[in-house]
Short mmCIF file of C-alpha atoms in Angstrom, two decimals:
data_model
loop_
_atom_site.label_atom_id
_atom_site.label_comp_id
_atom_site.label_asym_id
_atom_site.label_seq_id
_atom_site.Cartn_x
_atom_site.Cartn_y
_atom_site.Cartn_z
CA UNK P 1 52.66 96.90 136.80
CA UNK P 2 52.63 94.64 133.54
CA UNK P 3 52.61 90.78 134.03
CA UNK P 4 53.54 89.04 130.29
CA UNK P 5 49.51 87.65 129.19
CA UNK P 6 50.94 85.02 127.11
CA UNK P 7 53.16 83.95 130.08
CA UNK P 8 49.97 83.83 132.27
CA UNK P 9 48.18 82.01 129.57
CA UNK P 10 50.94 78.91 130.25
CA UNK P 11 51.16 79.46 134.14
CA UNK P 12 48.54 77.04 136.58
CA UNK P 13 48.42 76.04 140.21
CA UNK P 14 51.57 73.91 141.08
CA UNK P 15 49.75 72.85 144.33
CA UNK P 16 46.23 70.88 141.94
CA UNK P 17 47.37 71.70 138.24
CA UNK P 18 44.32 74.08 137.90
CA UNK P 19 43.65 77.45 136.40
CA UNK P 20 44.74 80.37 138.22
CA UNK P 21 43.11 83.77 137.78
CA UNK P 22 44.92 87.50 137.67
CA UNK P 23 43.64 89.51 141.57
CA UNK P 24 41.94 92.59 141.54
CA UNK P 25 44.22 94.34 142.80
CA UNK P 26 46.54 92.66 139.92
CA UNK P 27 49.46 91.97 142.96
CA UNK P 28 48.80 87.86 142.76
CA UNK P 29 47.44 85.14 140.97
CA UNK P 30 44.69 83.32 142.90
CA UNK P 31 44.15 79.11 143.25
CA UNK P 32 40.28 79.00 143.74
CA UNK P 33 40.38 75.19 144.55
CA UNK P 34 43.31 75.91 146.81
CA UNK P 35 42.54 79.18 148.24
CA UNK P 36 46.27 80.16 147.58
CA UNK P 37 47.39 83.31 146.05
CA UNK P 38 50.70 83.78 144.46
CA UNK P 39 51.78 86.86 144.93
CA UNK P 40 53.64 88.84 141.86
CA UNK P 41 57.22 90.65 143.10
CA UNK P 42 58.17 93.20 140.40
CA UNK P 43 56.34 91.15 137.46
CA UNK P 44 57.86 87.93 138.34
CA UNK P 45 54.92 85.40 140.06
CA UNK P 46 56.24 83.43 142.30
CA UNK P 47 55.39 80.00 141.56
CA UNK P 48 55.77 78.53 144.81
CA UNK P 49 53.91 76.77 147.42
CA UNK P 50 55.56 77.80 150.37
CA UNK P 51 55.41 81.15 149.17
CA UNK P 52 52.00 81.18 148.83
CA UNK P 53 49.04 83.38 151.04
CA UNK P 54 46.29 81.19 152.12
CA UNK P 55 42.90 82.52 151.10
CA UNK P 56 39.93 82.68 153.09
CA UNK P 57 37.56 82.81 150.47
CA UNK P 58 37.98 84.51 146.67
CA UNK P 59 36.01 87.18 148.31
CA UNK P 60 39.39 88.76 150.54
CA UNK P 61 41.53 88.64 147.04
CA UNK A 1 74.04 63.77 163.72
CA UNK A 2 72.13 66.29 161.86
CA UNK A 3 69.07 65.35 159.50
CA UNK A 4 68.15 66.48 156.57
CA UNK A 5 65.01 68.98 156.87
CA UNK A 6 64.23 69.49 152.60
CA UNK A 7 61.89 72.02 153.27
CA UNK A 8 64.67 74.20 154.80
CA UNK A 9 66.58 73.37 152.84
CA UNK A 10 65.18 74.83 149.67
CA UNK A 11 65.13 77.97 151.91
CA UNK A 12 68.42 78.16 152.22
CA UNK A 13 68.20 77.50 148.65
CA UNK A 14 66.98 79.61 147.25
CA UNK A 15 68.78 82.62 150.23
CA UNK A 16 71.87 81.39 148.84
CA UNK A 17 71.52 81.21 145.57
CA UNK A 18 69.94 84.34 144.54
CA UNK A 19 72.86 85.84 146.93
CA UNK A 20 75.71 84.52 144.46
CA UNK A 21 73.69 85.20 142.07
CA UNK A 22 76.31 87.73 140.61
CA UNK A 23 79.28 85.69 140.83
CA UNK A 24 77.90 83.71 138.07
CA UNK A 25 78.50 86.14 135.85
CA UNK A 26 81.84 87.15 137.43
CA UNK A 27 83.52 83.46 137.25
CA UNK A 28 81.60 81.26 135.88
CA UNK A 29 79.80 82.54 133.40
CA UNK A 30 82.11 81.38 130.19
CA UNK A 31 82.06 77.84 132.39
CA UNK A 32 78.37 77.78 131.72
CA UNK A 33 78.50 78.24 129.01
CA UNK A 34 80.97 75.08 128.20
CA UNK A 35 78.37 72.99 130.22
CA UNK A 36 75.89 74.02 128.42
CA UNK A 37 76.66 73.88 125.41
CA UNK A 38 77.03 69.59 125.38
CA UNK A 39 73.69 69.83 126.73
CA UNK A 40 72.29 71.85 124.04
CA UNK A 41 73.42 70.06 121.20
CA UNK A 42 72.03 66.73 122.54
CA UNK A 43 68.47 68.54 123.16
CA UNK A 44 68.80 69.30 118.90
CA UNK A 45 66.92 72.32 119.40
CA UNK A 46 64.74 73.41 116.45
CA UNK A 47 62.81 76.24 115.86
CA UNK A 48 59.10 77.16 116.76
CA UNK A 49 59.71 74.69 119.67
CA UNK A 50 59.30 75.82 122.77
CA UNK A 51 61.14 74.98 125.96
CA UNK A 52 60.85 74.68 129.49
CA UNK A 53 64.44 75.21 131.44
CA UNK A 54 63.53 74.15 134.65
CA UNK A 55 66.79 75.07 137.17
CA UNK A 56 67.77 77.71 134.94
CA UNK A 57 69.80 79.75 137.82
CA UNK A 58 71.24 82.91 135.89
CA UNK A 59 70.06 81.33 132.88
CA UNK A 60 72.64 80.33 130.15
CA UNK A 61 70.97 77.48 128.91
CA UNK A 62 67.87 79.25 127.98
CA UNK A 63 68.84 82.37 126.46
CA UNK A 64 71.71 79.68 124.49
CA UNK A 65 67.87 78.23 123.74
CA UNK A 66 66.28 81.37 123.19
CA UNK A 67 68.22 81.50 119.90
CA UNK A 68 68.71 78.57 118.58
CA UNK A 69 64.20 77.92 118.29
CA UNK A 70 63.88 81.41 116.79
CA UNK A 71 60.82 84.13 117.17
CA UNK A 72 58.21 81.27 116.71
CA UNK A 73 59.97 79.17 119.55
CA UNK A 74 59.79 79.85 123.75
CA UNK A 75 61.91 79.68 126.66
CA UNK A 76 60.50 79.38 129.94
CA UNK A 77 63.08 79.42 132.59
CA UNK A 78 62.43 78.63 136.09
CA UNK A 79 64.26 78.19 139.34
CA UNK A 80 64.13 78.74 142.86
CA UNK A 81 65.91 81.53 144.06
CA UNK A 82 64.64 84.90 143.24
CA UNK A 83 68.64 86.18 142.52
CA UNK A 84 69.05 83.58 140.03
CA UNK A 85 65.57 84.82 138.42
CA UNK A 86 66.19 88.88 138.49
CA UNK A 87 69.61 88.30 136.58
CA UNK A 88 68.43 85.94 134.18
CA UNK A 89 65.82 88.81 133.14
CA UNK A 90 67.69 90.97 132.52
CA UNK A 91 70.53 89.76 131.09
CA UNK A 92 67.57 88.23 128.42
CA UNK A 93 66.90 92.16 128.17
CA UNK A 94 70.53 92.63 127.60
CA UNK A 95 70.03 91.10 124.76
CA UNK A 96 67.20 92.12 123.37
CA UNK A 97 65.82 88.87 123.80
CA UNK A 98 61.73 88.11 123.21
CA UNK A 99 60.93 85.06 123.33
CA UNK A 100 62.10 83.90 126.69
CA UNK A 101 60.55 84.20 130.68
CA UNK A 102 61.52 83.50 133.60
CA UNK A 103 59.72 82.96 137.04
CA UNK A 104 60.74 81.44 140.22
CA UNK A 105 58.82 77.56 140.75
CA UNK A 106 60.04 74.53 142.16
CA UNK A 107 60.81 72.14 139.33
CA UNK A 108 59.59 69.67 142.26
CA UNK A 109 55.98 71.79 141.59
CA UNK A 110 56.13 72.83 138.52
CA UNK A 111 53.16 75.41 137.85
CA UNK A 112 52.47 74.58 133.79
CA UNK A 113 49.95 71.79 133.31
CA UNK A 114 51.04 68.73 131.29
CA UNK A 115 52.04 68.37 128.04
CA UNK A 116 52.70 72.02 128.32
CA UNK A 117 56.44 71.24 126.26
CA UNK A 118 58.34 70.03 123.78
CA UNK A 119 61.84 70.16 125.49
CA UNK A 120 62.38 70.03 128.96
CA UNK A 121 66.42 71.27 129.10
CA UNK A 122 67.91 70.39 133.16
CA UNK A 123 70.95 71.59 133.13
CA UNK A 124 72.68 70.85 136.25
CA UNK A 125 69.72 71.14 138.91
CA UNK A 126 68.42 68.08 139.59
CA UNK A 127 71.64 67.36 141.81
CA UNK A 128 69.95 70.83 143.56
CA UNK A 129 66.32 69.18 144.33
CA UNK A 130 65.53 67.29 147.44
CA UNK A 131 63.05 65.34 145.65
CA UNK A 132 64.92 64.07 142.29
CA UNK A 133 61.42 61.43 141.49
CA UNK A 134 59.89 63.56 142.35
CA UNK A 135 60.95 66.42 139.89
CA UNK A 136 61.57 64.07 136.93
CA UNK A 137 57.38 63.13 137.10
CA UNK A 138 57.21 66.65 136.88
CA UNK A 139 59.11 66.98 133.89
CA UNK A 140 58.07 64.33 132.34
CA UNK A 141 54.07 65.35 132.82
CA UNK A 142 55.03 68.43 131.86
CA UNK A 143 56.29 67.36 128.60
CA UNK A 144 53.93 66.78 125.09
CA UNK A 145 53.36 62.92 124.50
CA UNK A 146 54.51 63.13 121.08
CA UNK A 147 58.10 63.46 121.01
CA UNK A 148 58.91 65.38 124.43
CA UNK A 149 62.11 65.58 124.86
CA UNK A 150 64.49 65.58 128.03
CA UNK A 151 67.44 66.70 127.97
CA UNK A 152 69.18 66.57 131.56
CA UNK A 153 73.29 67.03 133.10
CA UNK A 154 74.80 65.94 135.94
CA UNK A 155 77.90 65.62 137.53
CA UNK A 156 79.71 62.72 136.99
CA UNK A 157 81.37 60.49 140.21
CA UNK A 158 84.11 63.19 141.94
CA UNK A 159 87.31 61.73 141.15
CA UNK A 160 86.18 62.53 137.27
CA UNK A 161 84.04 65.92 138.00
CA UNK A 162 87.61 67.40 139.48
CA UNK A 163 86.43 70.99 139.14
CA UNK A 164 83.75 69.99 142.20
CA UNK A 165 85.22 66.67 143.17
CA UNK A 166 88.16 68.29 144.85
CA UNK A 167 86.47 70.72 146.31
CA UNK A 168 83.84 68.29 147.57
CA UNK A 169 86.94 65.65 148.83
CA UNK A 170 88.66 68.31 150.77
CA UNK A 171 85.06 69.33 152.75
CA UNK A 172 85.05 65.41 153.62
CA UNK A 173 88.31 65.32 154.73
CA UNK A 174 88.82 68.10 156.80
CA UNK A 175 84.77 68.58 157.76
CA UNK A 176 83.46 65.74 157.74
CA UNK A 177 80.33 67.20 159.15
CA UNK A 178 79.23 68.81 156.03
CA UNK A 179 78.07 65.63 154.80
CA UNK A 180 74.57 65.66 155.92
CA UNK A 181 73.01 62.42 155.77
CA UNK A 182 70.25 62.21 153.03
CA UNK A 183 71.20 66.07 151.51
CA UNK A 184 71.37 66.20 147.92
CA UNK A 185 74.68 65.82 146.71
CA UNK A 186 76.28 66.30 143.24
CA UNK A 187 77.85 63.44 142.28
CA UNK A 188 74.76 61.75 142.97
CA UNK A 189 74.40 60.11 139.25
CA UNK A 190 77.92 59.75 138.58
CA UNK A 191 78.30 56.96 138.70
CA UNK A 192 77.78 54.84 135.50
CA UNK A 193 73.91 53.76 134.96
CA UNK A 194 72.51 55.65 137.73
CA UNK A 195 71.13 58.64 135.24
CA UNK A 196 69.90 56.33 133.52
CA UNK A 197 68.14 53.80 135.55
CA UNK A 198 66.55 56.71 137.46
CA UNK A 199 65.09 57.88 134.20
CA UNK A 200 64.54 54.70 132.63
CA UNK A 201 62.33 53.86 136.55
CA UNK A 202 59.87 56.94 136.53
CA UNK A 203 59.04 55.92 132.80
CA UNK A 204 61.07 57.70 130.54
CA UNK A 205 61.60 55.63 127.03
CA UNK A 206 65.43 55.77 124.02
CA UNK A 207 67.59 56.88 127.00
CA UNK A 208 70.67 58.27 125.70
CA UNK A 209 73.67 58.38 128.11
CA UNK A 210 76.76 60.38 127.00
CA UNK A 211 80.04 61.82 128.44
CA UNK A 212 81.38 65.13 127.98
CA UNK A 213 85.01 65.98 129.31
CA UNK A 214 85.68 69.66 129.60
CA UNK A 215 88.52 71.58 131.97
CA UNK A 216 88.20 75.33 134.33
CA UNK A 217 90.79 76.97 133.22
CA UNK A 218 91.86 79.97 135.85
CA UNK A 219 95.32 81.70 135.68
CA UNK A 220 95.88 80.49 139.25
CA UNK A 221 95.02 78.13 141.88
CA UNK A 222 94.07 81.81 143.92
CA UNK A 223 91.51 82.46 140.88
CA UNK A 224 90.29 79.13 140.74
CA UNK A 225 89.54 78.77 144.49
CA UNK A 226 87.94 82.76 144.43
CA UNK A 227 85.50 81.01 141.31
CA UNK A 228 84.23 77.93 143.27
CA UNK A 229 83.46 79.58 146.18
CA UNK A 230 82.35 82.88 144.75
CA UNK A 231 79.85 80.63 142.88
CA UNK A 232 78.26 78.16 145.15
CA UNK A 233 76.14 79.41 148.22
CA UNK A 234 76.18 76.62 149.65
CA UNK A 235 79.98 76.47 149.94
CA UNK A 236 80.56 80.35 151.38
CA UNK A 237 77.51 79.23 153.76
CA UNK A 238 79.65 76.12 155.36
CA UNK A 239 82.58 78.18 155.10
CA UNK A 240 81.15 81.06 157.99
CA UNK A 241 80.23 78.64 159.54
CA UNK A 242 82.72 76.23 160.67
CA UNK A 243 86.19 77.02 163.18
CA UNK A 244 88.28 80.05 161.14
CA UNK A 245 90.89 77.71 161.09
CA UNK A 246 89.27 74.30 159.46
CA UNK A 247 88.13 77.19 156.75
CA UNK A 248 91.56 78.42 155.97
CA UNK A 249 92.63 74.63 155.70
CA UNK A 250 89.91 74.18 153.36
CA UNK A 251 91.74 77.21 151.45
CA UNK A 252 94.98 75.91 151.49
CA UNK A 253 95.03 72.42 150.49
CA UNK A 254 91.89 72.84 148.21
CA UNK A 255 95.11 75.75 146.38
CA UNK A 256 97.07 72.96 146.91
CA UNK A 257 95.41 70.02 144.72
CA UNK A 258 94.66 72.94 142.13
CA UNK A 259 98.05 73.40 141.43
CA UNK A 260 98.66 70.21 140.34
CA UNK A 261 97.40 70.67 137.30
CA UNK A 262 99.50 73.51 136.48
CA UNK A 263 99.97 73.20 132.17
CA UNK A 264 103.70 74.79 130.49
CA UNK A 265 102.04 76.94 130.21
CA UNK A 266 101.72 77.65 134.41
CA UNK A 267 97.64 78.13 133.41
CA UNK A 268 95.15 76.00 135.81
CA UNK A 269 93.26 72.97 134.18
CA UNK A 270 91.18 71.58 136.18
CA UNK A 271 88.88 68.44 133.79
CA UNK A 272 85.63 68.15 134.82
CA UNK A 273 83.16 65.23 132.83
CA UNK A 274 79.21 65.79 133.16
CA UNK A 275 76.95 63.18 132.09
CA UNK A 276 74.87 64.16 129.54
CA UNK A 277 71.41 62.38 128.41
CA UNK A 278 68.39 62.61 126.25
CA UNK A 279 65.15 60.60 126.74
CA UNK A 280 61.84 60.60 125.22
CA UNK A 281 58.63 60.47 127.43
#
């Protein structure tokens, strides 16, 4: 999977508008402030609050 | 009485429009390019601009905008329905466009920082939002302060946006329960002054409104019917969930109504008015 770097640079968390980061597995975008993971499916980030997965701590990513 | 549930509405919206995405190419591509043209002309896109297309659907305005802003500019298309995003990406790839990207996002909670874009386009997308004011605030937020331009289109009233007005009127008559109070309706901004006031209330400035009439062409009323059902996931869902005899009566009445628009060349041409707004942040 290869998420477009330029795309990532312009994205933010749709909930808090804060920074997001690609997770280690590179299959999701993390917002540490909201403790949410936005999954990436077929190279398309799903930037929907309703579809985001809750994360317990940064370590669980 | 059924109560409107925005969260459920969005879930259904994602499903049904993913389901009908491919039909946009089959029935709607040319029509939607026609509808997107006045919007893009009013937006006056320039080379090098960064454009966001909210509720981009199968990417029709996005792809047209990508050519207009050129290689130095970018277009980002967002839509709730994954099927639409997938189709838009495939079309961009087929056309070899490198300056356009698509992703799943909600117009009411955009995943972009403040002041990210020069232009925000929304081609008949606002009528799909459950909280239109929230969506407009989001569009304003992501626009650059200096010269940020919003270009947005909505349908006119049912008697003028006849292509879909016929459908809505027939359903309202034969299955009134389909109208759920509080649910987004196609014509909510069609009346004179409504869109202008809404945009001004949200804080947009220099709001310019124009009305544009195009017509949907079909060989016969049946082709028109297949097209409107083909692209509307909501309509397909409704037809499946109501008694069969009512569904067939809706079809018959709509076909009969379309027949009135047969021209001397025997083709069906149904006029459709849209309202286009251009405003500054």
